[in-house]
Tab-separated table of C-alpha atoms in Angstrom:
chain	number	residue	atom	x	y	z
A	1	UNK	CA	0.000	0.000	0.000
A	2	UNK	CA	2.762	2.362	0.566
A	3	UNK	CA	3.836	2.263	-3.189
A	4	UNK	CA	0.056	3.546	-3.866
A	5	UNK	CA	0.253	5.985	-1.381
A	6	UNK	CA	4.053	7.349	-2.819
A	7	UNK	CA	2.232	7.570	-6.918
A	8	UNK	CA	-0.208	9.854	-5.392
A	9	UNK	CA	1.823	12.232	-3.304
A	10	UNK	CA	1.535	15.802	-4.823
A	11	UNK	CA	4.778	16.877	-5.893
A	12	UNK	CA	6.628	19.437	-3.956
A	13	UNK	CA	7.734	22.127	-6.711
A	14	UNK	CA	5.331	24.639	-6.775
A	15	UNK	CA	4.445	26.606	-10.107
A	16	UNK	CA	4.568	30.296	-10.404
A	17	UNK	CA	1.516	31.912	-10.231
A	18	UNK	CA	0.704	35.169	-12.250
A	19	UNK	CA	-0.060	38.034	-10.747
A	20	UNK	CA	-2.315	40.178	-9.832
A	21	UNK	CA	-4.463	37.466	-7.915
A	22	UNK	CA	-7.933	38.025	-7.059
A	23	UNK	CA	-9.060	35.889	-4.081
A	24	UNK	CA	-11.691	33.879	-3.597
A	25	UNK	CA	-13.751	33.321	-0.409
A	26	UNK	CA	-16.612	30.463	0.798
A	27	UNK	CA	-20.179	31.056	1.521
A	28	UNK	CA	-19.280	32.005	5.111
A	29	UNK	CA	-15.906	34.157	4.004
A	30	UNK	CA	-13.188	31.937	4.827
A	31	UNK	CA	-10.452	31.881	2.087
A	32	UNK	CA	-10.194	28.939	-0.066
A	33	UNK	CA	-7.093	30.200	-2.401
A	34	UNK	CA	-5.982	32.931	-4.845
A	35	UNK	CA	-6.856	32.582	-8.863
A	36	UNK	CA	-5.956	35.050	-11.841
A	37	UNK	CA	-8.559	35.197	-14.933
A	38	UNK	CA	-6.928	35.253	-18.176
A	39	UNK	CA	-8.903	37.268	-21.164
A	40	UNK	CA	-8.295	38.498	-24.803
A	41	UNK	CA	-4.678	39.274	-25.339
A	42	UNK	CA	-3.573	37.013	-22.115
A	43	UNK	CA	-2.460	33.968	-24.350
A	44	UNK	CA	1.114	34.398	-23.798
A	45	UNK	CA	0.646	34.031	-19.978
A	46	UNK	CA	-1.309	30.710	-20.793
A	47	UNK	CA	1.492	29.402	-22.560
A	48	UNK	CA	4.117	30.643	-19.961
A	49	UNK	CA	1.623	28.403	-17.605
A	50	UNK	CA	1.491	25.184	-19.721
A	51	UNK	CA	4.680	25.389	-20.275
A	52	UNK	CA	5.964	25.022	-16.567
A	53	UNK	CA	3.430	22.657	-16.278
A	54	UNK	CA	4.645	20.335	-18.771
A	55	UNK	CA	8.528	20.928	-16.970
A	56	UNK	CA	7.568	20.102	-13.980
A	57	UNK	CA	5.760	16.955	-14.767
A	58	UNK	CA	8.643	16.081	-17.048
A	59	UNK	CA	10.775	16.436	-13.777
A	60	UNK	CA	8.214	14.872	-11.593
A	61	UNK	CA	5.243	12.608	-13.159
A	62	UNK	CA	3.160	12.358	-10.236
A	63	UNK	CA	1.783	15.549	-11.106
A	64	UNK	CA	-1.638	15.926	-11.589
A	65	UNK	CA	-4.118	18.536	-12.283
A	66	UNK	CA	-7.608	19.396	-11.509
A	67	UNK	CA	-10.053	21.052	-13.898
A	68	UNK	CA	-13.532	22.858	-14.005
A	69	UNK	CA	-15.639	23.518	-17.314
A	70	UNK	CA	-18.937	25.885	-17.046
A	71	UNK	CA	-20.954	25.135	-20.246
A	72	UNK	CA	-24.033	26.660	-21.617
A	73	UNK	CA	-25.845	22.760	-20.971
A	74	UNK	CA	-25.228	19.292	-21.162
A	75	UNK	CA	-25.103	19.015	-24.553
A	76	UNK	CA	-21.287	18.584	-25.353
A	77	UNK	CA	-21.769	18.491	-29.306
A	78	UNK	CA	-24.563	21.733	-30.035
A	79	UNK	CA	-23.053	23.550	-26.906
A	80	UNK	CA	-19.822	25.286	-25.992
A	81	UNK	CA	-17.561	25.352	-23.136
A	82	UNK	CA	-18.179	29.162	-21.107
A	83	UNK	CA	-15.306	29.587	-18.765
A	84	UNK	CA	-12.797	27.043	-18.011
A	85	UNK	CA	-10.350	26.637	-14.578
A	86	UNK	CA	-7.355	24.998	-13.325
A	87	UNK	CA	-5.452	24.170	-10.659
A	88	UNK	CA	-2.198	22.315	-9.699
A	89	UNK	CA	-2.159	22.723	-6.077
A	90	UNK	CA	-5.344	23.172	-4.540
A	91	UNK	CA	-3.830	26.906	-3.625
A	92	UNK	CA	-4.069	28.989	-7.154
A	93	UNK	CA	-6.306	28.989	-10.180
A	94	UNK	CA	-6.127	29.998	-13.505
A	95	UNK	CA	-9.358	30.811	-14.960
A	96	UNK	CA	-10.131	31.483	-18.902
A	97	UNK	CA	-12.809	31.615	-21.945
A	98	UNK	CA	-11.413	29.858	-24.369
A	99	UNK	CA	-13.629	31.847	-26.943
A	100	UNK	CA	-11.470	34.405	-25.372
A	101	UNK	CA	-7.929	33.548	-24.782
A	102	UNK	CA	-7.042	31.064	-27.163
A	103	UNK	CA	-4.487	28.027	-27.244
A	104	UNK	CA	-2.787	29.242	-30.040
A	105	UNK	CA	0.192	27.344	-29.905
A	106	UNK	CA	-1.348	24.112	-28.635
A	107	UNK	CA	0.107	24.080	-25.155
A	108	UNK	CA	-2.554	23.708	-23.219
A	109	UNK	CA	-3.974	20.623	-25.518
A	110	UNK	CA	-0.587	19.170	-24.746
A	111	UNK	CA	-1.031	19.307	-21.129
A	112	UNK	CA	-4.504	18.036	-20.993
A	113	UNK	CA	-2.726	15.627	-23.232
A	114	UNK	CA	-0.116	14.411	-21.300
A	115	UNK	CA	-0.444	15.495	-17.361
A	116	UNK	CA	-3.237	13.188	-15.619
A	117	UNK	CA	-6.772	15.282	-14.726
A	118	UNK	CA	-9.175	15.380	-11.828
A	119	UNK	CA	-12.886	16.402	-11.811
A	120	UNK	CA	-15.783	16.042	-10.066
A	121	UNK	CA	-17.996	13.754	-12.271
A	122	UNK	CA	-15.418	13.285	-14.861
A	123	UNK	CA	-16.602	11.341	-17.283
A	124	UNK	CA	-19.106	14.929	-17.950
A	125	UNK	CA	-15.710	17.073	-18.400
A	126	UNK	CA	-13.547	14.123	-20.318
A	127	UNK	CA	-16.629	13.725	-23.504
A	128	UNK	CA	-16.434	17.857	-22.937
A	129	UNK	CA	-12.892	18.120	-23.853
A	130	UNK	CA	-12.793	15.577	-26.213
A	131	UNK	CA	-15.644	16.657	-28.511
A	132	UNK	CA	-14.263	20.464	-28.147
A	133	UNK	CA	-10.195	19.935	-28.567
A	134	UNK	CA	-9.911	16.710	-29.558
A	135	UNK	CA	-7.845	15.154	-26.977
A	136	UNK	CA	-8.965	12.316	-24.385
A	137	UNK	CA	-7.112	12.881	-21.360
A	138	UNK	CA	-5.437	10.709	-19.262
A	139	UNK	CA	-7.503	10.053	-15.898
A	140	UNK	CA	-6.317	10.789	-12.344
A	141	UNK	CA	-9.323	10.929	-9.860
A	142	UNK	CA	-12.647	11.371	-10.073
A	143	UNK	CA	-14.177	12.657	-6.915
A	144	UNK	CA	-17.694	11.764	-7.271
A	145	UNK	CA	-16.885	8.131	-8.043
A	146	UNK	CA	-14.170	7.559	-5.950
A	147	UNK	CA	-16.582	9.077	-2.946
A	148	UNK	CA	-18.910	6.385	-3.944
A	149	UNK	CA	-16.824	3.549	-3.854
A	150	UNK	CA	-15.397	4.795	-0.354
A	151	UNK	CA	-18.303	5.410	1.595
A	152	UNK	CA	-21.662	3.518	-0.677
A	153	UNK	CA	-24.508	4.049	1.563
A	154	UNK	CA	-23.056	5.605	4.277
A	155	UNK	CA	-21.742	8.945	3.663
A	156	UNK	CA	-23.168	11.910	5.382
A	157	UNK	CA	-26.062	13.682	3.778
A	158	UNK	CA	-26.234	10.483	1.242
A	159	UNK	CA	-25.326	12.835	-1.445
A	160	UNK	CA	-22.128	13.159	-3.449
A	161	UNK	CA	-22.339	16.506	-5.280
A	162	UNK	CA	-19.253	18.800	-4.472
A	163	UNK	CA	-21.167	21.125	-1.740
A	164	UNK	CA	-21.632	18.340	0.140
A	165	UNK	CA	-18.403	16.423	-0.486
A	166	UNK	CA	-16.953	19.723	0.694
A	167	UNK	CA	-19.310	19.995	3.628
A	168	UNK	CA	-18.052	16.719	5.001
A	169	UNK	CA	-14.658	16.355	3.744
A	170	UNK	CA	-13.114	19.595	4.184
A	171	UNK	CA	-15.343	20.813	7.297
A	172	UNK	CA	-13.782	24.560	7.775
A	173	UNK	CA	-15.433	25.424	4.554
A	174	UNK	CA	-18.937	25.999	2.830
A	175	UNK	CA	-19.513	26.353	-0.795
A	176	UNK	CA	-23.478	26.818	-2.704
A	177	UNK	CA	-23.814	25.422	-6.385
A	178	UNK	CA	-26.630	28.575	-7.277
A	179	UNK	CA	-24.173	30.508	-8.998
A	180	UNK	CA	-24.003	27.124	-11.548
A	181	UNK	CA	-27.300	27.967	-12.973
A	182	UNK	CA	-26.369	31.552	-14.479
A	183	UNK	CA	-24.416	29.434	-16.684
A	184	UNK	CA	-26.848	27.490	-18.591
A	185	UNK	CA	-28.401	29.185	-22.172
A	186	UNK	CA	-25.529	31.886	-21.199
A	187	UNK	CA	-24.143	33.303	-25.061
A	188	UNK	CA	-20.199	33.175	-25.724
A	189	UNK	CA	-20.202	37.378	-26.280
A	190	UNK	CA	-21.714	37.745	-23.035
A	191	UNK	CA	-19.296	39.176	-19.907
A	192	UNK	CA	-18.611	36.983	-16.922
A	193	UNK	CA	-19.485	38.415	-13.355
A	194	UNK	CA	-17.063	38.133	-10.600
A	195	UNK	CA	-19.470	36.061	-9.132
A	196	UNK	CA	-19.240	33.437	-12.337
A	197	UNK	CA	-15.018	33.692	-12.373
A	198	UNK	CA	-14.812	32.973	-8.887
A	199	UNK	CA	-17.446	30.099	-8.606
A	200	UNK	CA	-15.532	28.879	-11.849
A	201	UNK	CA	-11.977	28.885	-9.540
A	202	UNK	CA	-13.438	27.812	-6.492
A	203	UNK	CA	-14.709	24.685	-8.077
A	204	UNK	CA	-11.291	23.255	-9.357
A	205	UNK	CA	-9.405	24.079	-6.381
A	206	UNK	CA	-11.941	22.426	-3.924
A	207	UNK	CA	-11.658	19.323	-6.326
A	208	UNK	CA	-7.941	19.230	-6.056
A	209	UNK	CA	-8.195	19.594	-2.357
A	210	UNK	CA	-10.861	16.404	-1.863
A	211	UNK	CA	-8.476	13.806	-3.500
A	212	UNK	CA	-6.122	13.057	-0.489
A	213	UNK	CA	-9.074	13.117	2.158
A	214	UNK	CA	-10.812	10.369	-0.171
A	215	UNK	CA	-7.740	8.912	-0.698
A	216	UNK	CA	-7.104	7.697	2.922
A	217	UNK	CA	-10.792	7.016	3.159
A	218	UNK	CA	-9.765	4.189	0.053
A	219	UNK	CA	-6.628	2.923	1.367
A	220	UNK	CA	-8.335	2.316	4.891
A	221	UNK	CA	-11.100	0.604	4.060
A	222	UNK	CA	-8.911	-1.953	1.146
A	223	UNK	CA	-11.426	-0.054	-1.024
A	224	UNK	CA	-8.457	1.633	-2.744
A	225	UNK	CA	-8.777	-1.551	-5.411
A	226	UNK	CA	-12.000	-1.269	-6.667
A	227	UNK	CA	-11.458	2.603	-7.677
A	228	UNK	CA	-8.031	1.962	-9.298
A	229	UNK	CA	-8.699	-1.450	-11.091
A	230	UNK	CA	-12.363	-0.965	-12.289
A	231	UNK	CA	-13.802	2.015	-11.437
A	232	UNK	CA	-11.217	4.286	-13.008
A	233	UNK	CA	-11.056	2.123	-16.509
A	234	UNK	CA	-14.321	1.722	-16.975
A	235	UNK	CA	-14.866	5.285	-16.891
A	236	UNK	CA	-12.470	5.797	-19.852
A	237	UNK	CA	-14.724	2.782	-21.416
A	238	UNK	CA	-17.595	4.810	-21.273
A	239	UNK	CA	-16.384	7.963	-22.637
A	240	UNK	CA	-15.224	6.323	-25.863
A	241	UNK	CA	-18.617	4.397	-26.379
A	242	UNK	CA	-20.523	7.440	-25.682
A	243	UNK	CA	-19.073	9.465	-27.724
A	244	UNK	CA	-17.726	6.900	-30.741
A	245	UNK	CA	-20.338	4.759	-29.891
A	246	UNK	CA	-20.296	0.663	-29.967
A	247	UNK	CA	-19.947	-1.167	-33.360
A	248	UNK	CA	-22.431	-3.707	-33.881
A	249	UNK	CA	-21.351	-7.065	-34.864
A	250	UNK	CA	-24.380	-8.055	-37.297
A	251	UNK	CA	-23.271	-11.447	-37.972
A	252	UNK	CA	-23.242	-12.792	-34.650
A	253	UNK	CA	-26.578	-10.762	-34.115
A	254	UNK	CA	-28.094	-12.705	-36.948
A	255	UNK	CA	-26.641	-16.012	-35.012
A	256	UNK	CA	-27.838	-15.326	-31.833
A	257	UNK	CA	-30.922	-14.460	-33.255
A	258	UNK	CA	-31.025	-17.559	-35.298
A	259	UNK	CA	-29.888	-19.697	-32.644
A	260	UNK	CA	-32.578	-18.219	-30.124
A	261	UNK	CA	-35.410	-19.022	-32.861
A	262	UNK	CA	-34.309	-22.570	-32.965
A	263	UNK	CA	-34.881	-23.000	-29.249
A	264	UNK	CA	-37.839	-21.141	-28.771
């Protein structure tokens, strides 16, 4: 167990983070972390970003990130991404449009590419990316799932959306999901509130934060398994038939078919 617990030790280089920082607060006004928002003409500073991610997981590979998206709707093909955030330490954020400030140079599809992701509900974000910029990334954690493999029918609240992961998982803090709906039907032109940027950082870094506590939770209940070995694959499964959908062998159709006429 201790060679499990060493793959998923953050790694202790920490990235720059560009400045100025706005800060972002919970529900009752404790500080979560610090997060910059990146608009037209801020692509270089995306690219400085990528880049030293990409060094330092060349340096260190158990790097992982954690990602938010904030769409218009479910609807990954007819819909677009609104405002998307990232973290790499729980701490700092970058939040972006990326109608807005653009991957020119393909960095950032190079990270999502290469470094390993975390999301809440990942499997939502994963067909997101994938229909958008091409690229299936590789998976880390998933919080949601993970959180229902370690405590199935007996967590707190018997829900396993991110307010309440956060409620019982990281107790100091608070967090409401209402600013999520000002999202949905929202048009690309339209400006982002504070509100909206914030909520949009808040999310990724509270994500980040949730995958040692559930984690432990794993390891100490031998659970740690059933997330790593079938949970976590099958989720890549699922995006690809989703979105590619399954090919139908006729043939043996016809000969099951055939076969079952025979008996019946």
């Amino acid at each position: 167990m201790a060679k499990e617990k060493g793959h998923y030790k953050p790694p202790s280089q920490e990235l720059p983070t560009p400045s100025p920082c706005g800060a972002v607060y919970d529900a009752q006004g404790t500080f979560i972390g610090r997060y910059i928002y990146l608009s037209e003409g801020d692509e270089d500073k995306l690219d400085s970003i990528c880049r030293s991610l990409l060094t330092t997981y060349e340096q260190d590979s158990r790097l992982w990130i954690s990602v938010d998206l904030e769409t218009q709707g479910l609807d990954y093909i007819n819909l677009d991404i609104l405002l998307f955030s990232l973290t790499w330490d729980g701490k700092h954020s970058i939040v972006w449009s990326p109608h807005r400030c653009k991957d020119k140079h393909g960095l950032l599809k190079e990270v999502l590419a290469r470094i390993p992701l975390n999301n809440q509900n990942i499997k939502f974000v994963l067909k997101w990316i994938w229909s958008k910029m091409g690229v299936l990334p590789t998976i880390f954690w998933d919080t949601m799932v993970s959180a229902q493999t370690g405590w199935a029918g007996a967590f707190p609240g018997s829900r396993f959306g991110l307010d309440n992961l956060v409620k019982q998982l990281i107790r100091e803090l608070e967090i409401s999901k209402v600013q999520q709906k000002s999202f949905i039907g929202m048009p690309i032109a339209a400006e982002f509130t504070e509100e909206q940027i914030q909520y949009a950082a808040a999310d990724s870094m509270l994500t980040h934060r949730l995958v040692t506590r559930i984690l432990k939770r794993l390891i100490n209940q031998n659970l740690f398994g059933i997330w790593n070995d079938m949970e976590k694959p099958l989720i890549q499964s699922l995006i690809k038939s989703e979105v590619q959908g399954i090919k139908v062998d006729w043939d043996t159709v016809v000969l099951a078919f055939k076969e079952t006429e025979i008996k019946v």
